[in-house]
Tab-separated table of C-alpha atoms and ligand atoms in Angstrom:
chain	number	residue	atom	x	y	z
A	1	MET	CA	-19.275	18.930	3.249
A	2	ARG	CA	-17.658	21.145	5.859
A	3	LEU	CA	-14.338	19.601	6.766
A	4	GLY	CA	-12.651	20.044	10.128
A	5	ILE	CA	-8.904	19.412	9.975
A	6	ILE	CA	-7.077	18.923	13.256
A	7	SER	CA	-3.298	18.942	13.615
A	8	ALA	CA	-1.452	18.341	16.871
A	9	LEU	CA	1.720	20.291	16.074
A	10	TYR	CA	2.061	23.829	14.768
A	11	GLU	CA	4.387	22.883	11.904
A	12	GLU	CA	1.813	20.444	10.564
A	13	GLN	CA	-0.922	23.058	10.448
A	14	GLN	CA	1.014	26.055	9.153
A	15	GLY	CA	1.099	25.055	5.480
A	16	LEU	CA	-2.621	24.317	5.409
A	17	VAL	CA	-3.588	27.670	6.901
A	18	GLU	CA	-1.306	29.416	4.373
A	19	ALA	CA	-3.047	27.551	1.552
A	20	MET	CA	-6.532	28.658	2.657
A	21	GLN	CA	-8.421	31.181	0.577
A	22	GLY	CA	-9.757	34.139	2.534
A	23	PRO	CA	-9.307	32.528	5.932
A	24	TYR	CA	-10.589	34.228	9.034
A	25	LYS	CA	-9.601	33.360	12.549
A	26	LEU	CA	-11.936	32.694	15.442
A	27	ILE	CA	-10.602	32.088	18.923
A	28	HIS	CA	-12.504	29.722	21.150
A	29	GLY	CA	-11.391	27.766	24.215
A	30	GLN	CA	-7.819	29.092	23.819
A	31	ARG	CA	-7.519	27.749	20.273
A	32	GLU	CA	-7.420	29.449	16.894
A	33	TYR	CA	-9.924	28.094	14.389
A	34	TRP	CA	-9.185	29.083	10.790
A	35	VAL	CA	-12.303	29.087	8.657
A	36	GLY	CA	-12.158	29.346	4.860
A	37	LYS	CA	-11.811	27.530	1.567
A	38	LEU	CA	-9.105	24.929	1.297
A	39	PHE	CA	-8.609	23.614	-2.246
A	40	GLU	CA	-12.278	24.376	-3.009
A	41	ILE	CA	-13.534	22.703	0.173
A	42	ASP	CA	-15.300	24.538	2.981
A	43	ALA	CA	-12.854	23.881	5.830
A	44	VAL	CA	-11.915	24.721	9.415
A	45	CYS	CA	-8.278	24.141	10.408
A	46	VAL	CA	-7.244	24.015	14.040
A	47	LEU	CA	-4.318	23.089	16.228
A	48	SER	CA	-5.500	20.767	18.997
A	49	ARG	CA	-2.213	20.658	20.872
A	50	ILE	CA	-1.087	17.324	22.257
A	51	GLY	CA	-3.007	14.624	24.131
A	52	LYS	CA	-6.441	13.059	24.331
A	53	VAL	CA	-8.265	15.755	26.302
A	54	ALA	CA	-6.925	18.510	24.037
A	55	ALA	CA	-7.997	16.532	20.977
A	56	ALA	CA	-11.445	15.666	22.362
A	57	MET	CA	-12.119	19.290	23.262
A	58	THR	CA	-11.098	20.417	19.780
A	59	ALA	CA	-13.158	17.790	17.946
A	60	THR	CA	-16.252	18.572	20.025
A	61	THR	CA	-15.908	22.302	19.350
A	62	LEU	CA	-15.477	21.713	15.618
A	63	VAL	CA	-18.778	19.867	15.525
A	64	GLU	CA	-20.838	21.852	18.027
A	65	LYS	CA	-19.636	25.371	17.313
A	66	PHE	CA	-18.333	25.248	13.752
A	67	GLY	CA	-20.806	22.741	12.325
A	68	VAL	CA	-18.263	20.558	10.567
A	69	THR	CA	-19.712	17.438	8.929
A	70	HIS	CA	-16.467	15.451	8.702
A	71	ILE	CA	-13.207	15.492	10.683
A	72	LEU	CA	-9.681	14.655	9.573
A	73	PHE	CA	-6.760	14.349	11.923
A	74	THR	CA	-3.287	14.644	10.431
A	75	GLY	CA	-0.089	14.139	12.346
A	76	VAL	CA	2.856	11.942	13.180
A	77	ALA	CA	3.006	8.668	15.093
A	78	GLY	CA	5.330	5.973	16.320
A	79	ALA	CA	5.430	2.646	14.469
A	80	GLY	CA	3.194	0.046	16.124
A	81	ASP	CA	4.583	-2.985	14.316
A	82	LYS	CA	7.875	-4.207	12.859
A	83	THR	CA	6.443	-4.022	9.326
A	84	VAL	CA	5.842	-0.261	9.686
A	85	GLN	CA	8.811	2.025	8.935
A	86	VAL	CA	9.721	5.663	9.444
A	87	GLY	CA	8.266	7.622	6.495
A	88	ASP	CA	5.384	5.197	5.963
A	89	ILE	CA	1.811	6.486	6.112
A	90	VAL	CA	-0.825	4.999	8.376
A	91	VAL	CA	-4.574	5.376	7.843
A	92	ALA	CA	-6.658	4.296	10.849
A	93	GLU	CA	-9.390	1.722	10.432
A	94	SER	CA	-10.157	1.761	14.125
A	95	LEU	CA	-8.681	3.394	17.215
A	96	VAL	CA	-8.176	2.363	20.820
A	97	GLN	CA	-7.122	4.222	23.984
A	98	HIS	CA	-4.179	2.101	25.039
A	99	ASP	CA	-3.940	3.696	28.491
A	100	MET	CA	-7.618	3.045	29.334
A	101	ASP	CA	-7.760	0.299	31.955
A	102	ALA	CA	-10.697	0.017	34.362
A	103	SER	CA	-10.103	-3.689	34.922
A	104	PRO	CA	-11.304	-5.724	36.679
A	105	LEU	CA	-14.559	-3.719	36.517
A	106	PHE	CA	-14.376	-3.565	32.724
A	107	PRO	CA	-12.147	-5.378	30.241
A	108	ARG	CA	-8.773	-3.710	29.636
A	109	PHE	CA	-9.027	-0.945	26.943
A	110	GLU	CA	-12.838	-0.763	27.138
A	111	VAL	CA	-14.184	2.753	27.610
A	112	PRO	CA	-16.512	2.238	30.572
A	113	LEU	CA	-20.232	2.391	29.845
A	114	THR	CA	-19.789	2.476	26.072
A	115	GLY	CA	-19.193	-1.262	25.690
A	116	LEU	CA	-16.408	-0.419	23.241
A	117	SER	CA	-12.646	-0.531	23.223
A	118	HIS	CA	-12.177	0.058	19.485
A	119	PHE	CA	-13.826	3.089	17.911
A	120	PRO	CA	-14.222	3.011	14.143
A	121	ALA	CA	-12.811	5.491	11.673
A	122	ASP	CA	-15.089	6.143	8.701
A	123	HIS	CA	-14.312	3.598	6.014
A	124	ARG	CA	-15.017	5.882	3.046
A	125	LEU	CA	-12.909	8.703	4.462
A	126	GLY	CA	-10.173	6.139	5.109
A	127	THR	CA	-10.286	4.984	1.502
A	128	ARG	CA	-10.105	8.570	0.250
A	129	LEU	CA	-7.205	9.245	2.589
A	130	ALA	CA	-5.383	6.121	1.422
A	131	ASP	CA	-5.991	7.138	-2.228
A	132	ALA	CA	-4.733	10.643	-1.474
A	133	ALA	CA	-1.682	9.203	0.300
A	134	GLN	CA	-0.961	6.926	-2.668
A	135	ALA	CA	-1.265	9.850	-5.104
A	136	PHE	CA	1.107	11.828	-2.880
A	137	LEU	CA	3.674	9.003	-2.893
A	138	ASP	CA	3.363	8.432	-6.647
A	139	ARG	CA	3.272	12.037	-7.778
A	140	ASP	CA	4.563	14.469	-5.136
A	141	PHE	CA	6.970	12.608	-2.843
A	142	GLU	CA	9.979	12.795	-5.162
A	143	GLU	CA	9.909	16.604	-5.370
A	144	ALA	CA	8.213	17.488	-2.107
A	145	ILE	CA	10.820	15.945	0.180
A	146	ASP	CA	14.394	17.206	0.115
A	147	ALA	CA	16.942	14.583	-1.016
A	148	ARG	CA	19.077	15.143	2.080
A	149	GLU	CA	16.130	14.517	4.382
A	150	LYS	CA	15.322	11.332	2.479
A	151	THR	CA	18.859	10.127	3.144
A	152	VAL	CA	18.943	11.218	6.785
A	153	PHE	CA	15.664	9.466	7.590
A	154	GLY	CA	16.182	6.505	5.249
A	155	LEU	CA	13.055	7.183	3.220
A	156	VAL	CA	13.280	4.859	0.244
A	157	GLN	CA	9.942	3.485	-0.755
A	158	PRO	CA	7.340	4.570	1.792
A	159	ARG	CA	4.272	2.406	2.087
A	160	ILE	CA	0.685	2.878	3.256
A	161	HIS	CA	-0.800	0.780	6.063
A	162	ARG	CA	-4.417	0.604	7.158
A	163	GLY	CA	-5.155	-0.787	10.598
A	164	LEU	CA	-5.454	-0.150	14.309
A	165	VAL	CA	-4.094	3.052	15.835
A	166	ALA	CA	-3.593	3.259	19.619
A	167	SER	CA	-3.640	6.558	21.491
A	168	GLY	CA	-2.586	7.415	25.027
A	169	ASP	CA	-1.312	10.315	27.076
A	170	GLN	CA	2.257	9.111	26.774
A	171	PHE	CA	5.048	9.574	24.266
A	172	VAL	CA	6.043	5.931	23.788
A	173	ASN	CA	9.828	5.699	23.696
A	174	ASP	CA	10.548	2.299	25.126
A	175	ALA	CA	10.932	-0.876	23.071
A	176	SER	CA	9.425	-3.136	25.736
A	177	HIS	CA	6.368	-0.877	26.005
A	178	ILE	CA	5.687	-0.799	22.273
A	179	ASN	CA	6.269	-4.558	22.033
A	180	SER	CA	3.764	-5.243	24.801
A	181	LEU	CA	1.192	-2.948	23.172
A	182	ASN	CA	1.747	-4.772	19.887
A	183	ASP	CA	1.143	-8.101	21.671
A	184	ALA	CA	-1.995	-6.859	23.430
A	185	LEU	CA	-3.524	-5.145	20.391
A	186	PRO	CA	-3.686	-7.318	17.257
A	187	GLY	CA	-3.458	-5.355	14.016
A	188	LEU	CA	-1.684	-2.402	15.659
A	189	VAL	CA	0.063	-0.153	13.120
A	190	ALA	CA	0.784	3.071	15.042
A	191	VAL	CA	0.831	4.749	18.450
A	192	GLU	CA	0.119	8.411	19.020
A	193	MET	CA	-1.623	10.680	21.521
A	194	GLU	CA	-4.892	11.983	20.034
A	195	GLY	CA	-6.614	9.877	17.376
A	196	ALA	CA	-8.706	7.594	19.585
A	197	ALA	CA	-10.067	10.558	21.531
A	198	VAL	CA	-11.242	12.176	18.291
A	199	ALA	CA	-12.703	8.852	17.172
A	200	GLN	CA	-14.707	8.503	20.404
A	201	VAL	CA	-16.075	12.051	20.140
A	202	CYS	CA	-16.978	11.526	16.484
A	203	TYR	CA	-18.633	8.194	17.256
A	204	GLU	CA	-20.713	9.734	20.030
A	205	LEU	CA	-21.703	12.753	17.924
A	206	GLY	CA	-22.310	10.711	14.752
A	207	VAL	CA	-19.702	12.514	12.640
A	208	PRO	CA	-17.425	10.526	10.299
A	209	CYS	CA	-13.728	10.882	11.022
A	210	GLY	CA	-10.465	9.930	9.363
A	211	VAL	CA	-7.002	9.757	10.922
A	212	VAL	CA	-3.819	9.815	8.839
A	213	ARG	CA	-0.361	9.696	10.374
A	214	THR	CA	3.171	9.836	9.049
A	215	ILE	CA	5.455	7.499	10.963
A	216	SER	CA	8.109	9.670	12.643
A	217	ASP	CA	9.785	7.119	14.915
A	218	ASN	CA	9.852	3.532	16.140
A	219	ALA	CA	8.394	4.318	19.590
A	220	ASN	CA	11.655	3.080	21.113
A	221	GLU	CA	14.567	4.721	22.927
A	222	ASN	CA	15.507	6.709	19.792
A	223	ALA	CA	11.998	8.097	19.262
A	224	ALA	CA	12.777	11.655	20.358
A	225	THR	CA	16.004	11.963	18.323
A	226	ASP	CA	15.465	14.293	15.354
A	227	PHE	CA	11.723	14.319	16.092
A	228	MET	CA	11.182	18.032	15.389
A	229	ARG	CA	13.430	17.939	12.324
A	230	PHE	CA	11.303	15.111	10.920
A	231	VAL	CA	8.091	16.996	11.674
A	232	LYS	CA	9.333	20.135	9.912
A	233	SER	CA	11.115	18.737	6.904
A	234	VAL	CA	9.117	15.573	6.223
A	235	ALA	CA	5.796	15.176	8.041
A	236	ALA	CA	4.551	18.721	7.441
A	237	ARG	CA	5.030	18.186	3.687
A	238	TYR	CA	3.311	14.808	3.791
A	239	ALA	CA	0.308	16.276	5.639
A	240	PHE	CA	0.038	19.215	3.256
A	241	HIS	CA	0.070	17.128	0.085
A	242	ILE	CA	-2.144	14.355	1.438
A	243	VAL	CA	-4.780	16.896	2.533
A	244	ARG	CA	-4.445	18.735	-0.801
A	245	ARG	CA	-5.019	15.541	-2.753
A	246	PHE	CA	-7.825	14.541	-0.406
A	247	CYS	CA	-9.629	17.868	-0.949
A	248	LEU	CA	-9.179	17.886	-4.729
A	249	GLN	CA	-10.462	14.317	-4.876
A	250	ALA	CA	-13.361	14.995	-2.497
A	251	ASP	CA	-14.295	18.090	-4.499
A	252	LYS	CA	-14.350	16.022	-7.699
A	253	VAL	CA	-16.464	13.335	-6.066
A	254	SER	CA	-18.986	15.811	-4.640
A	255	SER	CA	-19.302	17.774	-7.912
A	256	GLU	CA	-19.927	14.500	-9.728
A	257	GLY	CA	-22.762	14.004	-7.241
B	1	SAH	N1	8.876	16.555	21.397
B	1	SAH	C1	7.616	17.147	21.081
B	1	SAH	C2	6.556	16.346	21.738
B	1	SAH	C3	5.684	15.759	20.753
B	1	SAH	S1	4.594	14.651	21.488
B	1	SAH	C4	7.575	18.550	21.569
B	1	SAH	O1	8.412	18.905	22.351
B	1	SAH	O2	6.681	19.307	21.145
B	1	SAH	C5	4.350	13.609	20.165
B	1	SAH	C6	3.335	14.000	19.160
B	1	SAH	O3	3.541	13.170	18.043
B	1	SAH	C7	1.915	13.724	19.587
B	1	SAH	O4	1.043	14.610	18.931
B	1	SAH	C8	1.686	12.271	19.171
B	1	SAH	O5	0.400	12.078	18.645
B	1	SAH	C9	2.730	12.008	18.092
B	1	SAH	N2	3.684	10.899	18.301
B	1	SAH	C10	4.735	10.666	17.478
B	1	SAH	N3	5.455	9.624	17.904
B	1	SAH	C11	4.879	9.169	19.031
B	1	SAH	C12	5.197	8.132	19.964
B	1	SAH	N4	6.269	7.362	19.791
B	1	SAH	N5	4.377	7.960	21.031
B	1	SAH	C13	3.311	8.767	21.213
B	1	SAH	N6	2.972	9.767	20.361
B	1	SAH	C14	3.735	9.985	19.291
């Protein structure tokens, strides 16, 4: 396994790069790719920056230039449903580009000439991510997240959701917009700006991918309030520990054959 790990925001990636053993940096296409061992796994960590094109470019490069066999995307997202709360963790089962609309030539959301609107995430990677997220909540959450931040963001008993993630080149911060996306996309759990682009690239190149997101906001008018504080003090810790547990678990599985 050679694991590509993509983060959209610098704060989310920083801790992972610091945890790498003997990392070296390669610059390609105006991005820094960090190659090394991460918790015993052969890994490449990279910052995609924000949006679908940035994410697609990064995923393609990871596969074509760095030879990764699996891709993980870690980041934050807005809640896509009333049952999903700030501080919860979402693992994608499938992903859709919510701003794709070539109707009436093609059905709304369908990526023209692929016949698909929903691109799958790899089920086994998703299960490992959900297991890693559960281990994080059970064993690390208490100590890893500062008590003050728990109070500020109302993190009481975070939960894990598996379902549909919708991506688009928009920061959704409007209650009527998120409600209409929820109506149009059954099973929606989160909205963000990269995952579905990575899923399409991985589908087309035949590489399994997993997307895990910490819910940072409710995709409504308050979405931008305290966004960077949440990323720094909460989501970056979530991503670090979930990836750590994922790698330790994956290492155990692969050494067991
Ligand atoms: N304010 C930030 C902008 C972040 S854009 C800045 O100035 O840098 C939002 C990032 O978080 C994207 O990577 C996206 O995937 C994710 N995200 C979190 N909440 C979102 C929402 N409500 N709508 C869309 N993307 C969201």
